[in-house]
Structure formats: structure tokens, C-alpha cells
Amino acid sequence: MRLSRLFALSLMALVPAGGALAQSAVPSLALDPMFQDGAVIQRDRPVPVWGLAAPRATVEATLAGRSASAVSGADGRWRITLPAVPVGRGHTLTVRAQDGAQATVSELASGDVFLCSGQSNMEFEVRQVTNADTEIAQANDADLRLLSVARSSLPGPSAQVARVGNWAPATPQSVRNFSAACYFMGRELRRAHPDVPVGLIAASWGGSIIEDWLDEPSLRGLGGRDVALDALATKSPAPAEGPRQWREVSSSWWRDNDPGLGQGWNGAPFDDRAWPTIPTEGFWEATVPQLATFDGTVWVRTHVTLTRAQARQAATLSLGPIDDADSTWVNGRFVGDSQGWDTPRNYRIAPGGLKAGDNVIAIGMLDTGGGGGAWGPAADKALVLEDGTRIPLNQNWRYQVAAPLWELVNLPRTPWIGGSGLTTLYNGMIAPLGPWGLAGVAWYQGESNVNAPDEYAVLLPALMANWRARFERADLPFLIVQLADFGPRRGSPGPSAWARLREVQRQVVRADPRAGLAVAIDIGDRYDIHPTNKQQVGRRLGLEARRLVHGDTVAVSPQPVSAQRDGDAILIAYPADTALWIQEGGSVTGLQLCDTQEACTWAVGQLTAGGLRVTSPAAATAAQVRYCWADSPICNLYGPDDLPATPFELPID
């Protein structure tokens, strides 16, 4: 029978969540939900097919006139690998069990399948882009097929079989809410190779860190996360013990890393009258000009006057959501901490925790990117006494900055919170895809890891290795979007975590012959972390996909080869025949020469045979040269096909 009818049996109901398959619950025959009418399978590579059947049953699969069989295991699971299929359309996959049960999917296309993943800039939908109405109206391609993976965060691997999404051809209806960067990449590929169908699988989570997209063995192999992973593993069988273990870790982090605690900002005796005021609702980046671009730790304090009768009671401190983590104290006593930018905080205060007269509520807040603070409605913030009395906390809040994000290490991210935890998005959104054949992966992520670029230099290759193993292709191409420009501009050279992470992305790609870099340094928005020009992001991803998957000769963003001292100048070499040009002529902007202490000065660059000639009084002693090294640099060096030269940092030989 057709798979659409088969699903009327509700495969999810047949398989218990998170547990072993009961023999009585195993269906006679079922294909995995990834196999649907109109799906795209990877061309020119063996085709894995898998699903459920009765235990120890022989199952045969047939596709494009070729058949293979396998015997299901004791749990009813089976997998068959069929021979490779060339580019084509209209295929039918038929699976039969020895008891006569049959499942069929039709209108399969064999082409190139890409997995698009990352955080909000990959999640960003077509309806949000520049010129969205026109782009949506023009979306009509039966051979460009889309699958959006539903958001799912799981603390561990699951035995449950779940339908992650629905395959659909590109139409105005299906494209509207699909990943824009992914869609425009697929459109670029279809235009360049109209004979090859393209399947796009979008699996992203806004604000997610890269650690949440790796599996547990990969993270344990990197070291340094065993405590968090142990707490994560403990939480499912012991719901109270995992959080207890993690509270100890979180409390220890605040003690060891936040200077506010060291200065007594959590205590009742501290005099906060000189602190500036802060609104009691709204993200601090939107309500406090001094915090418009600030990520890190900030302390806020407020005072409540209670009668003797009120102070004798227990109470609940309700603060609404806090972005992202908090450490909350009342009268110098710790009452709780939590994590999750949209998680309401409600902390119990035992009898004796309050006092007659002045009571001090002090909250350390950690924001790891965007927003920040106790952003929920002021009306949600209150001290609720045991007798039901509600004392509003909607005025007279004061704040003080403790530490910027770049000074903080080993951030206390609760490991089971989706998007900011460990392994949960891999478990919920990548593992359910099974060994589906892929032509490549497009990855747009890094904003949420910008505070730790050195860690990212290890994590990004680990993710690539993890997913290559997961999808059973050691040479699986990875297309990495380098972070776009975002944040304030500066009049003098200085450190930039955004620039450092871009350099990590460049170096990781440079070290991997099966990786490509889509440079976005010129198409961001320094006032908005979500730039709307996703057409160019997709086009540049598509160019890299054409190069790595099809072997096309296409333009790439110019990358330097070396930097050498030449008297009073520095010569930056580019690959032979790189057609560099300077936007609006003149000299190259954004060049810096730095000494061994990373003290940097501006330098002037001119085009010369084979690259750039950089001059500056510091050239004779400089140790390294940088280009576009800032959060939001102005970059005017380009190569062929209107592609910007990548930002870089190079040692000077």
C-alpha cells in the first residue's frame, strides 16, 4: 500500500517514546517516515532504505529495477542498501515483507540533497527577506523539493520513530516559511544544472550553539564537558538529580568568574544608590543605550520594604523570563538560578529569608548574545507572600556592568535546554534523518559561539567529522557561511571576537579540501544581526556547492596565501590569476599591521602583481597583518563575480 495510507496507522503511536520496541507494537511493515511521495534521494550513491517489520522477517526493497533484501532484527528494525541510481525522476520504491505486507512511495527524484543547518540566520525564512513578495511569487520548481525539520530537543538518543517533516516541491506556499539561505542556494544550483533535481533539508534552531548539534561521543572525545554530559545523562532517569548536579556547577561558575559577587553586589549591605536605573521590562539592548551592544554579565538590584508580619512569611519571587542565565539573591542569600532566555523565573523563599524593613533583591544576569536582561512585562515581576499578598517589583531597579562576554570562560549553559545545551538538537533533529544520502551540508552558525573562538576552532571540525560519520560519507562537502558584519564600527584598530571567529571559520575551511567558504562580510547589517539579503548568501553557498559537488569552475572569494616583508612594505600574495579589484578605486581599506603584543595600526594597501603591497611606518617591525578585522569593518577588496575578499589574519614571514 502507499506510504500515505500506511501513515494512517500512525507510526508514532506504534513505537513507544524513548524505550525499546515492544514486540506486540512492531508493525507488519513500515518505511521510515523520511520516505515519502516526492522525496529526493541522493544520485550516484548507494541508497539506504530502512524501517520496521515483524521481528526476524525477510524484507525486500526494489528501486529503479534493482532489488536487495535483509532480515529485520529482534526489535523489528531493518535496513537495506540499494544500488546507486543516476539522475532521474518518477521513481517508485517498493518494499515487501515475507508475510505479503507492502509499502510503496512514488514520484521519487534522484538528484542532489543538501542539509542546511545552524542558528537563526539559517532559520531566517523567505518571507522575511528583501523583496520577499516577488521571490515567493516566482517560486515554482517541481524539481526543487523542500523538507523542513520540526524543532525538537531531546536529552538523549530516542528509540521513537517520528515524522520530522513533509517533502514538498518549491511553490509559493512551501517556500514562504522555508529557510531563505537554503532555498536561494538550491535555486542557484537548479539554474546552473537544470537537469539535476535538488532536495533541501532545513534543520535549524535560532540562537543555538554548535555544541548542541554534536552527539555525545564526539563531545566527550573533545574533553572538558564530562560534568555537564553526566548531569544530562542523569536527568532522564532521575529528573531531580540532574538539575541538582547542575546547580552546583552553575553556582561555582558565578563564584569563580563573575566580579560582581567578589565586590558584594549580591549582598544586602552594598550601597547601590550610585548605580544608574534600568527599566523593569524590555531587553537591555533596546532600553538602555549604554548596553545597546553589550553581552556579558550585569547585576540589577531593587529594594522591598516589608512589615514584621509580612517578613515572617514564606514567599515566591517571580521575575518573568531573563535572557539568558541568572543568579538570584535575597538579602545576601542565594535563592536560585536558571537558564533559558524565555524561561520564567519563580524562586521559593523559605520563612526567615525576609526581614522587617528593607529587603534587597540582587540578580546577576548573563547574556550570551542579543537582547539581555529581565525582558518580560513589568506586571509579571512581584514578590508573592504566602498569604497571597502580591508586592509589585515594577520600579526602582538599578544596574551595573560586571564583565563583558569576551572576559568570561566556560559559560554555565544548562545542558538539556534546547539551543543552548549539549547534544539535544543532534538527538532531536539530526539523528532522526538516519543515513539519508547527502551531496553536502550548508552550515550558517557561529554568532552564539563568538565569545569562544578558540573552542570553535576545535568544535567546527568535530561537527564536520561527526556528521560525515552520521551520514556515512567521509568526503561529505561542508559549505560554511562566514559571519556577516554586525555591531559597532570603530575609529581605531582593536580586538574583535567576531573577527576572530571569522578567522577560525576561514582556517577550518582552508584545512579541509572538502569544505567551502561563503563570505558574507559585505552583506550584513551592523544594526541587525539578521540581515535580509539572503539571496546573496544563497548564491555564494551555491557557487561553493557547484565547485565541490559538480566540479564547476566558478569564482571564489579571494583568500591570501602568504605575507612577506619587503623592505618598508608587506607583500600579501594571492593565488595566481586572482583578479583583484578595489571598490571605487583608490586604496584598500581595513588593513592593519600588528606587533607581537597585538598592538595594531592602520596601513595602506595598493594592488600589485600577485596581490597587495601594504605600506606603513610599522611595516619594518610588524608581526602580522590583518584585513577587515572588526565586528563591522568596511571592506572594499573584491575578486571575480562580485565576491568580496575574505577577512584574514596572517603572520608576516
XYZ file of C-alpha atoms in Angstrom:
653
model
C 0.000 0.000 0.000
C 1.109 3.618 -0.499
C 3.009 5.266 2.328
C 0.386 8.000 2.670
C -2.124 5.291 3.608
C 0.404 3.490 5.754
C 0.780 6.562 7.918
C -2.912 6.432 8.693
C -1.799 3.695 11.079
C 0.133 6.382 12.972
C 3.623 5.025 13.087
C 4.470 7.272 16.030
C 1.731 5.658 18.098
C 3.101 2.220 17.312
C 6.534 2.968 18.711
C 6.901 3.902 22.403
C 8.846 7.081 23.146
C 12.343 6.651 24.464
C 12.127 2.912 25.056
C 12.755 -0.429 23.402
C 10.224 -1.613 20.852
C 7.689 -3.971 22.337
C 7.244 -6.974 20.053
C 3.472 -6.594 20.050
C 3.800 -2.962 18.936
C 6.004 -3.629 15.893
C 4.017 -3.106 12.667
C 3.967 -5.753 9.965
C 5.878 -3.374 7.679
C 6.676 0.321 7.716
C 9.187 2.503 5.921
C 10.925 5.212 7.897
C 8.947 8.486 7.706
C 11.739 10.114 5.689
C 10.485 8.080 2.713
C 7.521 9.978 1.299
C 5.998 10.546 -2.102
C 8.039 13.215 -3.886
C 11.194 12.863 -1.776
C 14.676 13.343 -3.270
C 17.254 10.595 -2.870
C 20.955 11.165 -3.485
C 22.013 10.268 -7.018
C 25.049 8.165 -7.944
C 25.493 6.741 -4.439
C 24.150 3.574 -2.787
C 20.647 4.208 -1.418
C 19.980 3.163 2.190
C 16.379 2.194 2.958
C 15.184 1.358 6.460
C 12.108 0.882 8.610
C 10.209 -1.540 10.835
C 8.768 -5.005 10.325
C 7.935 -8.078 12.357
C 10.983 -9.463 14.173
C 13.251 -11.722 12.122
C 11.266 -11.093 8.935
C 12.747 -11.023 5.448
C 12.190 -7.648 3.778
C 12.870 -6.896 0.100
C 13.172 -3.412 -1.454
C 13.050 -2.542 -5.144
C 14.019 0.777 -6.765
C 14.660 1.573 -10.423
C 14.588 -2.119 -11.341
C 17.186 -3.154 -8.731
C 16.365 -5.165 -5.614
C 18.021 -6.171 -2.354
C 16.833 -7.780 0.867
C 17.589 -8.010 4.563
C 16.258 -9.678 7.702
C 14.861 -7.492 10.471
C 16.340 -7.667 13.936
C 14.718 -8.800 17.150
C 13.390 -5.263 17.594
C 11.873 -5.271 14.120
C 14.315 -2.794 12.635
C 15.714 -3.460 9.181
C 17.973 -1.717 6.718
C 18.650 -2.435 3.055
C 21.235 -0.772 0.819
C 20.158 -0.495 -2.811
C 22.478 0.177 -5.760
C 23.141 3.755 -6.826
C 20.619 5.468 -9.097
C 21.600 8.106 -11.688
C 19.822 11.442 -12.106
C 16.159 10.820 -12.709
C 12.545 11.417 -11.778
C 9.382 9.428 -11.263
C 10.987 6.545 -9.381
C 8.924 4.141 -7.288
C 10.288 2.449 -4.173
C 8.514 -0.762 -3.195
C 9.176 -2.693 -0.006
C 7.674 -6.130 0.689
C 7.734 -8.336 3.767
C 7.605 -12.113 3.715
C 4.040 -12.087 5.059
C 2.886 -10.161 1.986
C 2.730 -6.676 3.555
C 3.867 -3.953 1.170
C 4.725 -0.252 1.328
C 5.252 1.953 -1.700
C 6.390 5.523 -2.259
C 6.310 7.102 -5.692
C 7.418 10.157 -7.649
C 10.877 9.975 -6.081
C 13.579 12.054 -7.733
C 17.263 11.143 -7.734
C 19.397 14.257 -7.568
C 21.495 16.212 -5.062
C 20.353 16.504 -1.441
C 21.671 19.201 0.884
C 21.210 19.543 4.629
C 21.025 23.199 5.730
C 21.562 23.794 9.428
C 22.669 26.339 12.010
C 21.059 29.096 14.017
C 18.679 31.954 13.249
C 20.342 33.238 10.088
C 19.863 29.821 8.512
C 16.396 29.548 10.049
C 15.521 33.014 8.615
C 12.557 32.493 6.283
C 11.986 33.584 2.698
C 9.030 35.725 3.779
C 11.457 37.902 5.784
C 13.991 38.670 3.037
C 14.390 41.757 0.902
C 11.857 41.702 -1.941
C 10.081 38.751 -0.327
C 6.766 39.087 -2.160
C 8.418 38.822 -5.562
C 10.679 35.952 -4.511
C 7.736 33.983 -3.140
C 5.540 34.621 -6.162
C 8.252 33.368 -8.521
C 8.909 30.139 -6.591
C 7.680 27.347 -8.837
C 10.022 24.409 -9.450
C 8.818 20.820 -9.230
C 12.430 19.579 -9.185
C 13.429 21.716 -6.200
C 11.947 19.894 -3.225
C 11.926 21.030 0.388
C 11.785 19.383 3.798
C 11.643 21.491 6.976
C 12.616 19.528 10.093
C 10.410 20.431 13.041
C 12.156 21.824 16.109
C 12.953 19.046 18.540
C 15.278 18.948 21.540
C 15.975 15.589 23.194
C 18.334 14.953 26.136
C 19.457 11.642 24.678
C 19.058 9.289 21.726
C 15.493 8.099 21.270
C 14.086 4.813 20.012
C 10.937 6.607 18.914
C 10.281 6.796 15.185
C 8.992 10.240 14.286
C 7.984 12.042 11.122
C 10.308 15.044 11.099
C 8.594 16.956 8.285
C 6.973 16.725 4.867
C 8.632 16.788 1.456
C 7.084 19.361 -0.885
C 8.014 20.890 -4.250
C 9.007 24.561 -4.321
C 5.844 26.613 -4.652
C 4.836 29.987 -3.202
C 3.144 28.107 -0.352
C 6.057 25.816 0.560
C 8.814 28.398 0.068
C 7.255 31.145 2.170
C 8.316 29.747 5.550
C 11.365 27.810 4.356
C 14.988 28.693 5.140
C 15.901 31.575 2.824
C 19.639 30.933 2.565
C 18.948 27.263 1.876
C 16.288 27.965 -0.730
C 18.393 30.503 -2.637
C 21.313 28.064 -2.627
C 19.082 25.406 -4.133
C 17.777 27.872 -6.708
C 21.349 28.709 -7.742
C 22.095 25.023 -8.243
C 18.936 24.434 -10.250
C 19.753 27.353 -12.540
C 23.288 26.094 -13.128
C 22.286 22.422 -13.554
C 18.614 22.287 -14.536
C 18.862 18.578 -15.332
C 19.618 17.661 -11.692
C 16.770 17.675 -9.132
C 17.695 19.217 -5.769
C 16.388 18.254 -2.341
C 16.828 20.660 0.571
C 16.507 19.587 4.218
C 16.345 22.558 6.618
C 17.113 21.800 10.281
C 17.982 24.916 12.294
C 17.336 26.436 15.716
C 17.667 30.172 16.352
C 20.319 31.124 18.906
C 21.735 27.601 19.051
C 25.330 26.885 19.979
C 27.381 24.414 17.990
C 27.781 22.089 20.991
C 24.075 21.274 20.822
C 24.478 19.904 17.282
C 27.120 17.257 18.132
C 26.484 13.805 19.556
C 27.653 12.736 22.993
C 30.652 10.605 21.939
C 32.019 13.493 19.860
C 31.734 15.976 22.741
C 33.205 13.562 25.274
C 36.095 12.950 22.915
C 36.917 16.656 22.970
C 37.130 16.688 26.774
C 36.119 19.340 29.281
C 32.367 18.656 29.241
C 32.035 15.435 31.205
C 30.359 17.088 34.210
C 27.657 18.646 32.027
C 27.208 15.479 29.980
C 26.967 13.397 33.149
C 24.263 15.717 34.505
C 22.458 15.460 31.166
C 22.628 11.663 31.241
C 21.356 11.659 34.829
C 18.350 13.908 34.198
C 16.215 11.439 32.234
C 16.260 8.564 34.749
C 16.468 10.928 37.748
C 14.678 14.207 36.943
C 15.673 15.885 40.213
C 19.283 14.697 40.400
C 20.464 16.129 37.082
C 19.317 19.669 37.943
C 20.818 19.344 41.424
C 24.192 18.439 39.948
C 23.982 21.320 37.501
C 23.076 23.886 40.182
C 26.389 23.103 41.835
C 28.204 23.711 38.552
C 26.316 26.946 37.867
C 26.848 28.320 41.370
C 30.525 27.517 41.160
C 30.797 29.343 37.816
C 29.293 32.542 39.212
C 31.674 32.412 42.194
C 34.737 31.821 40.043
C 34.009 34.061 37.056
C 31.736 36.966 37.909
C 33.400 40.014 39.529
C 30.078 41.259 40.878
C 29.986 38.556 43.528
C 33.537 39.412 44.521
C 32.503 43.013 45.109
C 29.486 42.085 47.195
C 26.856 43.168 44.684
C 24.678 40.259 45.805
C 24.672 41.349 49.433
C 22.306 43.495 51.468
C 24.979 45.875 52.894
C 26.161 47.062 49.466
C 25.152 50.653 48.654
C 23.716 50.731 45.119
C 22.369 54.307 45.144
C 25.041 55.464 42.678
C 24.077 52.819 40.126
C 22.099 54.032 37.093
C 18.478 52.982 36.719
C 17.220 50.391 34.282
C 13.658 49.793 33.014
C 11.903 46.845 34.610
C 10.854 45.382 31.272
C 12.321 45.041 27.801
C 15.697 43.730 26.611
C 18.505 45.925 27.866
C 19.920 46.234 24.335
C 16.673 48.004 23.351
C 16.042 50.045 26.505
C 19.468 51.100 27.819
C 21.657 52.952 25.277
C 24.810 52.113 27.233
C 24.010 48.400 26.824
C 22.903 48.544 23.181
C 25.659 46.174 22.050
C 26.610 44.613 25.391
C 26.825 40.879 26.029
C 28.134 39.571 29.321
C 27.135 39.846 32.997
C 25.138 42.682 34.523
C 23.808 42.936 38.064
C 20.472 44.527 38.894
C 19.182 45.373 42.346
C 15.895 46.553 43.828
C 14.519 47.034 47.339
C 11.264 45.983 49.021
C 10.011 47.262 52.387
C 8.079 44.732 54.462
C 6.210 44.806 57.759
C 7.128 42.417 60.539
C 4.091 40.243 59.762
C 4.957 40.096 56.071
C 8.603 39.264 56.753
C 7.680 36.200 58.825
C 6.105 34.503 55.808
C 7.489 32.319 53.073
C 7.247 33.832 49.618
C 7.777 33.284 45.918
C 9.950 35.663 43.926
C 8.536 35.934 40.383
C 10.813 37.660 37.887
C 9.488 36.602 34.484
C 11.988 35.476 31.818
C 15.653 36.508 31.954
C 17.949 36.390 28.918
C 19.945 34.094 29.229
C 21.010 32.980 32.744
C 20.719 34.371 36.258
C 21.982 34.024 39.811
C 19.391 35.455 42.196
C 19.868 36.532 45.816
C 17.612 37.959 48.528
C 19.215 39.723 51.468
C 22.550 38.159 50.577
C 21.166 34.628 50.461
C 21.136 32.601 47.265
C 17.568 31.684 46.269
C 18.036 30.189 42.810
C 19.464 30.276 39.335
C 18.226 29.186 35.961
C 18.874 29.364 32.248
C 16.766 29.872 29.161
C 16.065 33.233 27.583
C 12.290 32.638 27.634
C 12.039 30.667 30.895
C 10.079 32.451 33.664
C 11.905 32.577 36.982
C 9.977 31.661 40.135
C 12.123 31.181 43.247
C 10.881 29.991 46.638
C 11.967 31.967 49.701
C 11.715 29.975 52.923
C 10.470 31.501 56.184
C 13.274 33.564 57.675
C 14.599 34.657 54.287
C 12.837 38.017 54.514
C 13.082 40.691 57.211
C 11.110 43.613 58.518
C 12.145 46.813 56.799
C 14.422 46.930 53.772
C 14.895 43.750 51.709
C 17.378 43.608 48.856
C 16.813 41.589 45.693
C 20.014 41.228 43.652
C 20.212 39.399 40.346
C 23.274 38.572 38.321
C 22.272 38.282 34.659
C 24.316 36.664 31.914
C 23.514 37.439 28.274
C 25.412 35.447 25.681
C 24.167 37.335 22.629
C 21.287 39.612 21.647
C 18.601 41.024 23.932
C 19.688 40.670 27.535
C 18.050 41.196 30.908
C 14.684 40.663 32.573
C 12.764 41.444 29.419
C 9.277 40.266 30.356
C 6.370 42.544 31.323
C 6.857 44.568 34.478
C 3.496 43.282 35.718
C 4.952 39.746 35.931
C 7.615 40.798 38.446
C 6.465 40.529 42.034
C 7.167 39.181 45.493
C 4.185 36.955 46.311
C 3.774 36.278 50.029
C 2.379 33.057 51.426
C -0.901 34.759 52.372
C -1.421 35.795 48.744
C -0.231 39.383 49.076
C 1.414 40.448 45.829
C 4.073 43.151 46.100
C 4.950 44.568 42.674
C 8.596 44.869 41.620
C 7.961 47.281 38.780
C 10.120 50.234 39.713
C 13.432 51.452 41.165
C 15.713 48.854 39.564
C 19.381 49.788 39.287
C 22.155 48.107 37.309
C 25.918 47.797 36.986
C 28.021 46.025 34.364
C 30.175 43.241 35.802
C 32.080 41.719 32.850
C 31.857 41.662 29.046
C 31.312 38.301 27.433
C 34.796 38.055 25.973
C 36.270 38.058 29.510
C 34.149 35.094 30.610
C 35.027 31.437 30.072
C 33.233 28.087 30.358
C 29.770 29.626 30.352
C 27.269 27.692 32.529
C 24.863 26.576 29.815
C 22.300 24.135 31.198
C 22.962 21.005 29.134
C 19.337 19.959 28.495
C 17.962 23.294 27.286
C 17.327 23.137 23.539
C 19.521 25.512 21.593
C 21.985 26.241 24.396
C 22.583 22.759 25.741
C 24.669 19.783 24.697
C 23.666 17.162 22.083
C 19.917 17.871 22.341
C 19.487 19.208 18.798
C 21.596 16.429 17.343
C 19.344 13.932 19.118
C 16.125 15.644 18.106
C 16.819 16.972 14.593
C 19.851 15.243 13.033
C 19.728 11.649 14.269
C 16.108 11.176 13.058
C 17.280 11.812 9.477
C 19.063 8.472 9.604
C 21.738 7.777 6.983
C 19.865 9.745 4.286
C 22.190 10.295 1.348
C 23.571 13.817 1.040
C 25.520 15.811 -1.536
C 26.590 18.367 1.049
C 25.882 20.362 4.209
C 25.380 24.132 4.382
C 26.216 25.477 7.858
C 25.391 29.035 8.990
C 26.175 29.342 12.686
C 28.708 30.951 14.997
C 27.072 34.050 16.419
C 26.215 32.176 19.624
C 29.805 30.922 19.984
C 31.504 34.197 19.180
C 32.782 34.586 22.744
C 34.964 31.461 22.445
C 36.620 31.345 19.018
C 39.453 29.090 20.187
C 36.906 26.461 21.239
C 35.108 26.891 17.928
C 38.339 26.028 16.130
C 38.006 22.558 17.662
C 34.217 22.255 17.629
C 33.638 23.045 13.951
C 35.950 20.294 12.620
C 34.430 17.951 15.218
C 30.932 18.689 13.925
C 32.057 18.068 10.357
C 33.607 14.724 11.332
C 30.552 13.776 13.411
C 28.081 14.449 10.597
C 30.260 12.812 7.963
C 30.129 9.682 10.085
C 26.408 10.088 10.743
C 25.580 10.331 7.040
C 28.180 7.699 6.144
C 30.177 9.795 3.752
C 33.754 10.611 4.692
C 34.101 13.145 1.866
C 30.805 14.933 2.523
C 31.241 18.584 1.438
C 30.636 21.305 4.024
C 29.691 24.821 2.946
C 30.387 27.292 5.758
C 28.900 30.789 5.829
C 31.454 33.149 7.339
C 29.823 35.524 9.818
C 28.446 38.718 8.307
C 29.311 42.172 9.596
C 27.362 43.153 12.719
C 27.911 45.575 15.582
C 29.507 48.969 16.093
C 32.181 50.457 13.881
C 35.438 51.701 15.368
C 37.788 54.506 14.522
C 40.904 52.662 15.638
C 42.154 49.072 15.477
C 41.221 46.848 18.363
C 40.265 43.315 19.397
C 37.174 41.747 17.840
C 35.689 38.404 18.814
C 33.616 38.455 15.626
C 36.750 38.867 13.522
C 38.489 36.121 15.476
C 35.644 33.672 14.847
C 35.588 34.570 11.136
C 39.280 33.726 11.008
C 38.587 30.386 12.692
C 35.973 29.638 10.035
C 38.428 30.573 7.290
C 41.214 28.434 8.714
C 38.955 25.396 9.254
C 37.741 25.574 5.665
C 41.255 26.155 4.354
C 42.464 22.997 6.104
C 39.683 20.826 4.646
C 39.727 20.124 0.893
C 36.044 19.172 1.020
C 34.896 22.444 2.598
C 33.947 25.782 1.077
C 33.553 29.297 2.487
C 30.703 31.647 1.612
C 31.952 35.099 2.627
C 29.241 37.479 3.893
C 31.324 40.351 5.265
C 29.764 42.870 2.869
C 26.080 41.877 3.083
C 25.362 42.138 6.810
C 23.651 44.874 8.787
C 25.625 46.365 11.632
C 22.369 47.278 13.397
C 20.645 43.920 12.862
C 22.167 40.507 13.454
C 19.694 39.137 10.906
C 20.473 40.795 7.558
C 17.731 40.399 4.977
C 19.894 39.916 1.881
C 19.797 36.134 1.993
C 19.754 35.970 -1.809
C 23.477 36.687 -1.906
C 24.181 34.252 0.936
C 22.393 31.546 -1.018
C 24.128 32.451 -4.275
C 27.551 32.252 -2.641
C 26.696 28.940 -0.984
C 25.517 27.734 -4.378
C 28.812 28.692 -6.020
C 30.734 26.676 -3.446
C 28.335 23.751 -3.884
C 28.839 23.857 -7.633
C 32.615 23.821 -7.153
C 32.679 20.951 -4.651
C 29.776 18.817 -5.854
C 29.715 19.389 -9.623
C 33.362 20.278 -10.176
C 32.343 23.533 -11.885
C 34.911 26.233 -12.500
C 33.387 29.121 -10.564
C 34.602 32.275 -8.885
C 35.516 32.095 -5.195
C 36.179 34.783 -2.622
C 39.897 35.595 -2.802
C 41.965 34.267 0.088
C 45.588 35.243 0.731
C 48.437 32.761 0.514
C 51.184 34.484 2.482
C 52.534 37.784 3.796
C 56.224 38.644 3.416
C 58.293 41.630 4.405
C 59.805 43.590 1.545
C 61.843 46.463 2.899
C 59.459 49.116 4.145
C 56.392 47.240 2.871
C 54.488 43.979 3.303
C 53.587 41.925 0.230
C 50.410 39.871 0.524
C 50.307 37.145 -2.104
C 47.093 35.757 -3.587
C 46.706 32.702 -5.836
C 47.923 33.222 -9.377
C 45.444 34.820 -11.772
C 43.231 36.159 -8.961
C 41.566 39.194 -10.489
C 41.507 41.541 -7.500
C 39.843 44.925 -7.719
C 39.119 47.761 -5.312
C 35.608 49.054 -4.950
C 35.530 52.669 -6.125
C 39.269 52.578 -6.803
C 41.861 54.153 -4.512
C 43.462 52.060 -1.803
C 42.394 49.006 0.159
C 40.720 49.924 3.442
C 40.689 47.944 6.646
C 44.345 46.806 6.644
C 46.180 46.650 9.965
C 49.765 45.854 10.944
C 50.223 44.452 14.439
C 53.209 43.745 16.671
C 53.734 40.670 18.828
C 51.548 42.201 21.557
C 48.693 42.694 19.083
C 49.047 46.453 19.189
C 47.850 47.443 15.725
C 47.960 50.457 13.428
C 46.198 51.223 10.167
C 48.060 50.561 6.948
C 47.597 51.446 3.289
C 47.233 48.775 0.620
C 47.647 49.012 -3.136
C 47.137 46.410 -5.820
C 50.327 44.959 -7.240
C 51.246 41.982 -9.371
C 50.137 38.883 -7.478
C 48.373 40.621 -4.612
C 48.704 43.654 -2.357
C 51.529 45.934 -1.287
C 50.955 47.253 2.233
C 52.859 50.257 3.498
C 53.085 51.755 6.966
C 55.780 53.088 9.312
C 55.127 49.901 11.307
C 55.985 47.587 8.395
C 59.609 47.070 9.476
C 58.631 45.584 12.865
C 55.112 44.216 12.331
C 54.482 40.556 13.220
C 51.156 40.096 11.496
C 48.799 41.747 9.030
C 45.026 41.843 9.264
C 42.307 42.722 6.796
C 38.777 43.747 7.820
C 39.465 42.844 11.431
C 36.461 44.299 13.255
C 32.862 43.498 14.130
C 31.570 45.649 11.264
C 34.512 46.539 9.038
C 34.340 48.465 5.782
C 35.783 46.106 3.180
C 36.452 47.200 -0.380
C 38.659 44.445 -1.853
C 36.860 42.163 -4.300
C 37.531 39.371 -6.751
C 35.671 37.917 -9.734
C 31.875 37.698 -9.857
C 31.471 40.479 -7.294
C 32.761 38.253 -4.477
C 34.445 40.013 -1.536
C 37.931 39.026 -0.451
C 37.746 37.176 2.848
C 38.883 38.906 6.050
C 42.095 37.410 7.396
C 44.986 37.481 9.827
C 48.399 36.350 8.574
C 51.834 36.101 10.183
C 54.499 38.065 8.356
C 57.424 35.950 7.174
